[in-house]
Coordinates of C-alpha atoms and ligand atoms in Angstrom, one line a residue:
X20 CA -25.7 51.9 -68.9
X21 CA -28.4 53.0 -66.5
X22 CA -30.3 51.0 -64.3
X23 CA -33.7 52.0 -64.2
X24 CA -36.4 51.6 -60.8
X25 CA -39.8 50.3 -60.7
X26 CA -41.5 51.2 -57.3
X27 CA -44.5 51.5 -55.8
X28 CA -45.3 55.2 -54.9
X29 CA -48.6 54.2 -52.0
X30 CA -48.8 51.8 -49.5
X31 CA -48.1 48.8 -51.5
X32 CA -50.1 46.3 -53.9
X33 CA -50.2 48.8 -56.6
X34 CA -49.3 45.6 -59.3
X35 CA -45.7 46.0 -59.2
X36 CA -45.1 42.3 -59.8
X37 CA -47.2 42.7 -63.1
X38 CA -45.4 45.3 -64.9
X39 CA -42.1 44.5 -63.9
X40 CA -43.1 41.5 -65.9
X41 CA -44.7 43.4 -68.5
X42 CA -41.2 45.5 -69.1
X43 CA -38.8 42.6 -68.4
X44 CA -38.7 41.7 -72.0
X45 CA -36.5 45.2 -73.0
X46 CA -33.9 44.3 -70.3
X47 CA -31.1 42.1 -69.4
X48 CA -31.2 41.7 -65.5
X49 CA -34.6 42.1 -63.1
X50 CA -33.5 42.6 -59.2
X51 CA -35.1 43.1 -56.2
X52 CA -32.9 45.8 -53.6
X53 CA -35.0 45.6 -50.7
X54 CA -38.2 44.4 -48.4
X55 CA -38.3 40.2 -48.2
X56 CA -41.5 37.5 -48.0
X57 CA -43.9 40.6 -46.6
X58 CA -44.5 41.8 -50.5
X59 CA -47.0 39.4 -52.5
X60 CA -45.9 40.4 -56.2
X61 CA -48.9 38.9 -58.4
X62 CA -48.6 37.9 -62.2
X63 CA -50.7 36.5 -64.4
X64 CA -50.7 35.2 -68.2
X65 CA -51.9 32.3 -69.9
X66 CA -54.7 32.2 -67.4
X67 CA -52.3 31.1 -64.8
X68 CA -51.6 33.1 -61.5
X69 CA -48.3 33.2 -59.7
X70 CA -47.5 35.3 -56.1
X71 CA -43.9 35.7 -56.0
X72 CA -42.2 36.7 -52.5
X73 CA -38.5 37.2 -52.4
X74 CA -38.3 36.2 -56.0
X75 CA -37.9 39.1 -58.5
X76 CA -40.8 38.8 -61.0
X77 CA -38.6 38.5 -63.9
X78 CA -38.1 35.2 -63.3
X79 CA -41.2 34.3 -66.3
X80 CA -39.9 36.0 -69.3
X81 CA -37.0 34.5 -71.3
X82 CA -33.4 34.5 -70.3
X83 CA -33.4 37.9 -67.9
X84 CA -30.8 37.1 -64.8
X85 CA -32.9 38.1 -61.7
X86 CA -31.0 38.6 -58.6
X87 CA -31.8 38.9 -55.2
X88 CA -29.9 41.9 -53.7
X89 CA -28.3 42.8 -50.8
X90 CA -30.9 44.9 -49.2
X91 CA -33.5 42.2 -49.6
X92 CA -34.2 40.0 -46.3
X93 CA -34.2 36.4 -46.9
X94 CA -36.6 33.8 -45.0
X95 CA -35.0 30.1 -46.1
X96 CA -38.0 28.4 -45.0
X97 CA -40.3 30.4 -47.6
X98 CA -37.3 31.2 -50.3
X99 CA -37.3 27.3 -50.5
X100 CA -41.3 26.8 -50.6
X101 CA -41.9 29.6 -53.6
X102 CA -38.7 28.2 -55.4
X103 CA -39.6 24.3 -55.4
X104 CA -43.1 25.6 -56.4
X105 CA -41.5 27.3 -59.6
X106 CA -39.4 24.3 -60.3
X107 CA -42.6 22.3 -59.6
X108 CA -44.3 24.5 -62.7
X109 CA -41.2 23.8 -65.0
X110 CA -38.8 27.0 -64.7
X111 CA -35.7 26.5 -64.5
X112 CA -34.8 29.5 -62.2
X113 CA -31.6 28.0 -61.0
X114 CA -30.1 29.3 -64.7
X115 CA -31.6 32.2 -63.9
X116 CA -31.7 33.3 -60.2
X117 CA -28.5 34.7 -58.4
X118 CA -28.8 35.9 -54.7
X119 CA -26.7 38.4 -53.1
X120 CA -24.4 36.9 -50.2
X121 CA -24.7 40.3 -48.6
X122 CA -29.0 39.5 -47.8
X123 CA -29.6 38.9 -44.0
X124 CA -31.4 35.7 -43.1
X125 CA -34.6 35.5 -41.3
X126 CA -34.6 33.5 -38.4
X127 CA -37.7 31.5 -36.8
X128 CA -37.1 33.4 -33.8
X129 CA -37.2 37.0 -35.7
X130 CA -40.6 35.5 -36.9
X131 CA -41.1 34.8 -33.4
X132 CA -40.2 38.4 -32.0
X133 CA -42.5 40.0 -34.7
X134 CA -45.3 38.3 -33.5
X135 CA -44.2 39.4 -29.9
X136 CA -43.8 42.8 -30.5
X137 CA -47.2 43.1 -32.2
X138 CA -48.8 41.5 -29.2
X139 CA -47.1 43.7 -26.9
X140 CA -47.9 47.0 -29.2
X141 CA -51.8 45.6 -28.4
X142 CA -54.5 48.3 -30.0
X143 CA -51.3 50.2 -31.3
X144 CA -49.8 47.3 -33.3
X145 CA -48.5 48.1 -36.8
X146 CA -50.3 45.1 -38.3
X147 CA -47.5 43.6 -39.9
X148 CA -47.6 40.2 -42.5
X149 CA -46.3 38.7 -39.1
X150 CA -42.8 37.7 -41.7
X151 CA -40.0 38.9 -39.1
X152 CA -38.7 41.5 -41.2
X153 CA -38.8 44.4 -38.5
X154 CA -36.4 42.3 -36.1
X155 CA -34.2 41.0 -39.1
X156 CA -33.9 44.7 -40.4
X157 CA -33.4 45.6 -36.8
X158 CA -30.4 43.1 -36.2
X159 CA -28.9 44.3 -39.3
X160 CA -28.8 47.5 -38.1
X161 CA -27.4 46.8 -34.6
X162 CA -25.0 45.1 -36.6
X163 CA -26.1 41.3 -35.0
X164 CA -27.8 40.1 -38.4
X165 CA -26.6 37.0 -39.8
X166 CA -25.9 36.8 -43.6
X167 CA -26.2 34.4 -46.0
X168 CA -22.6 34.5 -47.2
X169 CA -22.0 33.0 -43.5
X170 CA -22.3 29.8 -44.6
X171 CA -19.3 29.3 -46.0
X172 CA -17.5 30.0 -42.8
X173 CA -19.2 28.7 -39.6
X174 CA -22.7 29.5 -39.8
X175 CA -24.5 26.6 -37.3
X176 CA -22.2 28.5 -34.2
X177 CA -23.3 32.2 -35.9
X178 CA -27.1 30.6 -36.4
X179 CA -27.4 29.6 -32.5
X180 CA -25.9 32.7 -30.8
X181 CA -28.3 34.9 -32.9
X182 CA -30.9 32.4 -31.8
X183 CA -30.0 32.4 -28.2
X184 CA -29.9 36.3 -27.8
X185 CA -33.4 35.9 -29.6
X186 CA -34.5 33.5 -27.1
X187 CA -33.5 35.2 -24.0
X188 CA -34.8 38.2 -25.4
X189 CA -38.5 36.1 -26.0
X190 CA -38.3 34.4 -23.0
X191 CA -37.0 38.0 -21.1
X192 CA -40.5 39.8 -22.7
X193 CA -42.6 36.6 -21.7
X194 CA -42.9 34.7 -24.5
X195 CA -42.0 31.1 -25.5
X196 CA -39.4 30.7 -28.3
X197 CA -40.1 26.8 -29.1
X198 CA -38.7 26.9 -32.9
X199 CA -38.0 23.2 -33.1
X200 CA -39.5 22.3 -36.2
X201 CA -39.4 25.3 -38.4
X202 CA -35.9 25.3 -37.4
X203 CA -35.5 22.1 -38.9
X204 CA -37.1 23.4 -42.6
X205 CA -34.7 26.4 -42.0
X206 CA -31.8 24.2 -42.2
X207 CA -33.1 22.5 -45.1
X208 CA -34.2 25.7 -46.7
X209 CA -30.4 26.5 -46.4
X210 CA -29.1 23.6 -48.2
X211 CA -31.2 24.6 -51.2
X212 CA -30.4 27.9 -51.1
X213 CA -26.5 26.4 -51.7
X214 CA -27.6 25.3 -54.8
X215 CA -28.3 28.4 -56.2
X216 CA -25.7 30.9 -57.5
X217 CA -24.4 33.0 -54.5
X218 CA -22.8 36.2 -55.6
X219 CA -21.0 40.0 -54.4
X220 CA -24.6 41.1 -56.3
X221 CA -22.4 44.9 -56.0
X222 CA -20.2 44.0 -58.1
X223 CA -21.9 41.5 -60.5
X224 CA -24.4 44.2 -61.5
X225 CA -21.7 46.9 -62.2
X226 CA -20.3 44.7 -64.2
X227 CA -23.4 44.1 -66.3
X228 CA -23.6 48.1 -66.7
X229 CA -20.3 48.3 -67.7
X230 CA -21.0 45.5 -70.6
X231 CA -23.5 47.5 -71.5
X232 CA -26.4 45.6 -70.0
X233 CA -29.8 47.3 -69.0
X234 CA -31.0 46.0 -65.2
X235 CA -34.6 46.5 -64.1
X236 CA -34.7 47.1 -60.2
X237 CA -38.1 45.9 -58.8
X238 CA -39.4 47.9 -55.3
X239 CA -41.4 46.4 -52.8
X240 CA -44.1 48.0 -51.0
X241 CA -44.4 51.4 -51.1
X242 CA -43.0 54.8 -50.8
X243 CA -45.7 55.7 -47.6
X244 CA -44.6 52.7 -46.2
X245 CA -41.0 53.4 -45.9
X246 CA -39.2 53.7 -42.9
X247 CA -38.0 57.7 -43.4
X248 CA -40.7 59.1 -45.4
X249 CA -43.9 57.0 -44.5
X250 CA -46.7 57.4 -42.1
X251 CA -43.9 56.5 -39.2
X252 CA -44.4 54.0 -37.3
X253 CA -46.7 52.6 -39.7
X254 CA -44.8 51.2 -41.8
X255 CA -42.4 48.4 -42.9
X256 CA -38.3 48.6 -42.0
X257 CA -36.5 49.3 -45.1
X258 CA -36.2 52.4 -47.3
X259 CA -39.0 51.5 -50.1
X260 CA -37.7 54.9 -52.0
X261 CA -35.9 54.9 -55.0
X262 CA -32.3 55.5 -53.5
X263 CA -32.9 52.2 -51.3
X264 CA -32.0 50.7 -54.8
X265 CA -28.9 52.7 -54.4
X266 CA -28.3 50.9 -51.0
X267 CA -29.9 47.4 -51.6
X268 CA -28.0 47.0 -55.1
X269 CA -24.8 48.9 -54.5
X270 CA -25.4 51.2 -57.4
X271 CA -24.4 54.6 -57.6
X272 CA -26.8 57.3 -57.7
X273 CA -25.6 59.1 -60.9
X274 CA -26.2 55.4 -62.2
X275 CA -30.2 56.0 -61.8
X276 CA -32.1 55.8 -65.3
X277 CA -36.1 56.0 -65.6
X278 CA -38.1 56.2 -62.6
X279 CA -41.5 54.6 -63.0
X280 CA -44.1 55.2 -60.1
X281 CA -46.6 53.0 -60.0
X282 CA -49.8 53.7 -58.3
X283 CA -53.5 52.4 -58.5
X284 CA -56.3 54.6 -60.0
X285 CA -57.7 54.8 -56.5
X286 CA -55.7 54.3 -52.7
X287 CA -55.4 51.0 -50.7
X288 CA -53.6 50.1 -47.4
X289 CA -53.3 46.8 -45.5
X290 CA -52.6 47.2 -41.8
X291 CA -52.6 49.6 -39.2
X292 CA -52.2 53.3 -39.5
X293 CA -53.6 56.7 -41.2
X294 CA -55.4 56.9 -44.3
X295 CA -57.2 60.2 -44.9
X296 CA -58.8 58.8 -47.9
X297 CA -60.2 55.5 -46.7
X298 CA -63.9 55.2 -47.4
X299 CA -66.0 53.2 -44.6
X300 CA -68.9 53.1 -47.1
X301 CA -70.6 51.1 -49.6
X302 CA -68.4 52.7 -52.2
X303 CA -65.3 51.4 -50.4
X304 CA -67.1 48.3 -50.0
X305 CA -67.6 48.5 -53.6
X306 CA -64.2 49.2 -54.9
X307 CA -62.6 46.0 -52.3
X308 CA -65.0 44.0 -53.8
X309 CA -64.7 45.2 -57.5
X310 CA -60.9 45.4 -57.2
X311 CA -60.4 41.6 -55.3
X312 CA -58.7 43.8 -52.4
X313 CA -57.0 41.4 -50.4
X314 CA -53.6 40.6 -49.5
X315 CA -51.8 38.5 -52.0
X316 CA -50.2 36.8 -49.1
X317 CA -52.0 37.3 -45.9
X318 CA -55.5 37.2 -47.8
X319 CA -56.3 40.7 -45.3
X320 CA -58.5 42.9 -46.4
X321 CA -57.1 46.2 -48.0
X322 CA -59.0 49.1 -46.6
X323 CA -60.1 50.9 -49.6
X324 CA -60.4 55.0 -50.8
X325 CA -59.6 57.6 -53.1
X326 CA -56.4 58.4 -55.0
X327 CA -54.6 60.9 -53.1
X328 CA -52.6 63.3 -54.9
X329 CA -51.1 65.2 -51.8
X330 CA -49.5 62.2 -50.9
X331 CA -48.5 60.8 -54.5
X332 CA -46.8 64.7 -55.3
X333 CA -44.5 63.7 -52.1
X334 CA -43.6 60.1 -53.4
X335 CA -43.0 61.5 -57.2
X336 CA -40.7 64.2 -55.3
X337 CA -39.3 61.8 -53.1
X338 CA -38.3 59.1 -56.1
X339 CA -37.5 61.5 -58.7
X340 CA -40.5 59.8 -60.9
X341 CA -39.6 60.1 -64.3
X342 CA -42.5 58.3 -66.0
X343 CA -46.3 57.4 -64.4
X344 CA -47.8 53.9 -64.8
X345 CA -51.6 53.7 -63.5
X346 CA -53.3 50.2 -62.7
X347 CA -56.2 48.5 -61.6
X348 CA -58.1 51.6 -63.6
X349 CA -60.8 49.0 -64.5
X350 CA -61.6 48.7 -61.1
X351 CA -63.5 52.2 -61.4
X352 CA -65.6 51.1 -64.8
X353 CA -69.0 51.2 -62.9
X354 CA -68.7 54.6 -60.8
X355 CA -71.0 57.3 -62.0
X356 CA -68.4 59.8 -59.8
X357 CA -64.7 59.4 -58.9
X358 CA -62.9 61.6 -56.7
X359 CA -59.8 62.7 -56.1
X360 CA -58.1 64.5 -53.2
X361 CA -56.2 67.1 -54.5
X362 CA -55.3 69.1 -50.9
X363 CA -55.8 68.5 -47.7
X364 CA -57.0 70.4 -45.1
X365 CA -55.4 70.8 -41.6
X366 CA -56.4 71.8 -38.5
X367 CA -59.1 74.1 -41.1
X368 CA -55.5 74.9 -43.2
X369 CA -55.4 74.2 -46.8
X370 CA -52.7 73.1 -47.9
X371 CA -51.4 70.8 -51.2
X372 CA -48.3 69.8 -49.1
X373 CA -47.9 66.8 -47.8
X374 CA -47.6 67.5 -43.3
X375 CA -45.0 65.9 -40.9
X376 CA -48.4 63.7 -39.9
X377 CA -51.4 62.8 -41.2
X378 CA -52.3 61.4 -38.3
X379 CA -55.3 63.3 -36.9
X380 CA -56.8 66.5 -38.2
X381 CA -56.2 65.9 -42.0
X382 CA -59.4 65.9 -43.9
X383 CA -59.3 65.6 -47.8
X384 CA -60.3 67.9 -50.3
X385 CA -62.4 66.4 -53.1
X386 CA -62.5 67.5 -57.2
X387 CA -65.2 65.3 -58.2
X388 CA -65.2 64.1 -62.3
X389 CA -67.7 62.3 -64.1
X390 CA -67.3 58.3 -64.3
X391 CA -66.9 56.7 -67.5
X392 CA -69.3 53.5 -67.2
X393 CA -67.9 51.3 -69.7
X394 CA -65.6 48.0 -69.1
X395 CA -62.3 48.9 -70.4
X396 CA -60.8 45.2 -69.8
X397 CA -60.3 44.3 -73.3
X398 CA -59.3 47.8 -74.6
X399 CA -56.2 47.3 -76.7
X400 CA -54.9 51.0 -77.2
X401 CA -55.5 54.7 -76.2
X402 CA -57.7 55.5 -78.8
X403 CA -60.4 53.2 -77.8
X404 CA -60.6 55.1 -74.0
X405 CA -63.9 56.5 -73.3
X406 CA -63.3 60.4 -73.4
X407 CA -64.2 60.6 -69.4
X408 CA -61.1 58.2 -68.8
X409 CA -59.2 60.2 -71.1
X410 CA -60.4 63.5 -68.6
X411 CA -59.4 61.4 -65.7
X412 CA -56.2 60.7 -67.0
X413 CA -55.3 64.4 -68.3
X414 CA -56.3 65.3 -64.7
X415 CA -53.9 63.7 -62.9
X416 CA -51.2 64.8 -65.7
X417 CA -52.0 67.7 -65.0
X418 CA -52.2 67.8 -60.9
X419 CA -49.1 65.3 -60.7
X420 CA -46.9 66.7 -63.7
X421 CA -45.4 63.3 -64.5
X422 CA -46.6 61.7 -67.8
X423 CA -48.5 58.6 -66.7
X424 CA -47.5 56.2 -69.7
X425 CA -48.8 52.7 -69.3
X426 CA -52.4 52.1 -67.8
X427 CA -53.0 48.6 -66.9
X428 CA -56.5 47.7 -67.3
X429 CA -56.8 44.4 -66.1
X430 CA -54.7 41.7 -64.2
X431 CA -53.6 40.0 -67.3
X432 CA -50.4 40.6 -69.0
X433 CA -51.8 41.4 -72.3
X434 CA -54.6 44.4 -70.4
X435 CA -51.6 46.4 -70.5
X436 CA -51.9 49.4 -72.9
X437 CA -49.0 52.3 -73.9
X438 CA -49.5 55.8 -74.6
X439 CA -48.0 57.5 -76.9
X440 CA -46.2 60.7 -75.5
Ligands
LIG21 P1 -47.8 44.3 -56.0 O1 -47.5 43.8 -54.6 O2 -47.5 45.7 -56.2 O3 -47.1 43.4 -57.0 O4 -49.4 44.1 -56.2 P2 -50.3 42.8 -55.7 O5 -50.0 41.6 -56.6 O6 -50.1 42.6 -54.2 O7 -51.7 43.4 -55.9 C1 -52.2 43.8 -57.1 C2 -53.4 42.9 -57.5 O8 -54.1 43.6 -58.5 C3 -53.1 41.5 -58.0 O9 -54.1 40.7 -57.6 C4 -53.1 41.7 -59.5 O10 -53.3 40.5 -60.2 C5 -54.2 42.7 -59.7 N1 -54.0 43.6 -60.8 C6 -52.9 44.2 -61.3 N2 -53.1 45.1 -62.3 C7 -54.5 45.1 -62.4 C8 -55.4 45.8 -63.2 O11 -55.0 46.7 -64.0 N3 -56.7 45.6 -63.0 C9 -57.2 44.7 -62.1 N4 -58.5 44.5 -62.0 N5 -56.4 44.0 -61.4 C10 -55.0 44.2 -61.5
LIG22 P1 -46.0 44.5 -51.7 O1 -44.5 44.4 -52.1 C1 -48.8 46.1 -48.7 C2 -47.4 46.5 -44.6 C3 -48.0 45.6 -43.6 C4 -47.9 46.5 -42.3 C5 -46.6 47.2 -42.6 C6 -45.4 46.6 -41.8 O2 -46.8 43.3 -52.0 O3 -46.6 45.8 -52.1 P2 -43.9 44.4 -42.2 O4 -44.4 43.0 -42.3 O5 -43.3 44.9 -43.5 O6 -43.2 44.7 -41.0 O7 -45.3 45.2 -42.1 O8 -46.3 47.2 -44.0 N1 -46.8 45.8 -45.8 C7 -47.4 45.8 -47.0 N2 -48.5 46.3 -47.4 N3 -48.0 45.5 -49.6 C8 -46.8 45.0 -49.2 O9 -45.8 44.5 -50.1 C9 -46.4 45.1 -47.8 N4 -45.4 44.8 -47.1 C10 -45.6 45.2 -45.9 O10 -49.3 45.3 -43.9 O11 -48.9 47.5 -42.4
LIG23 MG1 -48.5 42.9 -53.0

């Protein structure tokens, strides 16, 4: 068997947690490979609303195993918090839940160092969800990361030399590293992390392939947020690509099913950095407003524009999209016009390519089609799409060359409709 990917292909919030929900039901295993408590994955059915964090969003459909994989980055204090709330609800995601040994902890003071960084970064700060994952990925990396499998060997001496190089460092850059209490939930949050199934995720999910089980891997943020291939150094510390499931899962390459690239009918971003479709109009007022644009988790406004094609050709390339899935196309019921950028130009250069920056000098190109005006929410299939939609639609078909094959009209589970292809 193959294991197929599920990732978002902008800068994050495109309703990843609500299809991978949606398409849990036709497979075995859900599991997240990378990012940690910065992504806010939001479901909803039965007119209830959950935000998942760390926890894979196949954890509300029947029987999947959802693991946590190795790439992910683990904060105790918050795993703990969004798991007792589950429990709190009735699931039983201790059957259900596995988590990779291999995921590096966060620590209070790598929450701690985030924050200081940012301050020091002043105007030029990333804007991050304040989480600690760019110092936990960082640790990692310099090979000073502390793992969860630690703690079956001697994790409270591993815990406070991590935490005394972070405090030096804190206290070196002028900042106070007081972590008293939240160190106190950390430990806590650790002992109920023991209680959960703790597993070599690398070889656990091979094995399910080789039984013949179908896995789900579930991406956080996006592709132009990833640490390669997004608008450096605006972006988050992990590779949000499709071969970061490769990394984060331990699954090999040629082991890579369906692709599906997720992306909003329009463009949002939370946090610093370039955007050459933001809109600092009414009609980007209009579509944050519309479209409830705030962060899931931070409750931040999401800065608002057009869909960009330019940038959504290099995340299909870059991900090896197999199959389009549109959402929040509701959002654009009321607009007489919609645009969409289909080049850029730079420095007065056309081009459809997407350029080592987009930094300065990048000014969209518009195609402007005619709105549809009606309220698609309670549309059940294709047929019933109003023949601008449909325009819309064939458009970006045609611009993006990937069939787009679900369209999500609505936040509910059920405002999800198929197309034939
Ligand atoms: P994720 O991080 O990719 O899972 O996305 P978020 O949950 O952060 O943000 C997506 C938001 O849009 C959530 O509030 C969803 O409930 C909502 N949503 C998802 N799909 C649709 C849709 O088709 N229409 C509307 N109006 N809202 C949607
Ligand atoms: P989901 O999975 C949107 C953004 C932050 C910031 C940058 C770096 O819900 O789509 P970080 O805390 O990761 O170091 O922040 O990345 N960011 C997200 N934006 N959705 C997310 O996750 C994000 N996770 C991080 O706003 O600009
Ligand atoms: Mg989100």
């Amino acid at each position: 068997m193959k294991v197929d990917v599920l990732l978002g292909l902008q800068w994050g919030d495109e309703g990843k947690g609500k299809v991978v929900d949606v398409l849990t039901p036709r497979y075995d295993v859900v599991a997240r490979f990378q990012g940690g408590p910065n992504a806010g994955h939001t479901l909803e059915f039965n007119n209830q609303k959950y935000v998942l964090r760390s926890i894979p969003s196949g954890i509300f459909q029947k029987g999947q195993v959802n693991i946590i994989g190795n790439g992910v980055v683990l904060d105790p204090i918050l795993f703990a918090a969004e798991a007792r709330d589950l429990e709190k609800s009735g699931f039983d995601i201790k059957k259900v839940l596995k988590i990779s040994k291999k995921v590096h902890l966060i620590l209070p003071t790598h929450r701690l160092l985030d924050a200081a960084y940012e301050t020091l970064k002043g105007s030029a700060k990333i804007g991050t969800t304040g989480k600690g994952i760019g110092p936990t990925y960082t640790d990692k990396i310099s090979r000073d990361g502390l793992r969860l499998g630690e703690v079956f060997g001697n994790f409270t001496e591993k815990y406070q030399a991590a935490k005394q190089r972070h405090v030096k460092l804190l206290n070196a850059l002028g900042f106070d590293a007081d972590v008293a209490e939240l160190e106190k939930q950390w430990f806590e949050g650790i002992e109920y992390i023991k209680t959960f199934e703790l597993i070599d995720s690398e070889h656990v999910i091979n094995g399910y392939l080789r039984e013949g089980k179908s896995v789900l891997c579930e991406g956080a943020q996006g592709s132009l947020l990833d640490v390669d291939f997004g608008s450096y150094p605006f972006v988050t510390s992990s590779n949000t690509v499709c071969a970061g499931a490769c990394s984060g899962l331990g699954v090999a390459p040629n082991k890579i099913g369906e692709v599906y690239g997720i992306f909003k009918a329009y463009c949002t971003r939370v946090g610093s950095g370039p955007f050459p479709t933001e809109l600092h109009d009414e009609v980007g007022a209009k579509i944050r407003d519309i479209g409830h644009e705030y962060g899931a988790v931070t409750g931040r406004e999401r800065r608002c524009g057009w869909i960009d094609l330019v940038a959504l050709r290099y995340t299909i390339m870059l991900n090896g999209v197999t199959q389009l899935i549109m959402m929040k196309s509701d959002v654009l019921d009321g607009f007489e016009t919609i645009k969409a950028c289909d080049s850029y130009k730079v420095n007065g250069v056309e081009t459809r390519d997407f350029p080592y920056s987009i930094d300065e000098g990048v000014e969209p190109v518009y195609t402007e089609l005619k709105g549809w005006n009606t309220d698609m929410t309670k549309i059940q299939s294709e047929d019933e799409f109003p023949q601008e939609f449909k325009d819309y639609i064939a458009f970006l078909e045609e611009k993006l060359n990937v069939p787009i094959t679900i369209v999500s009209v609505g936040p509910d589970r059920l405002q999800t409709i198929e197309r034939k292809h």
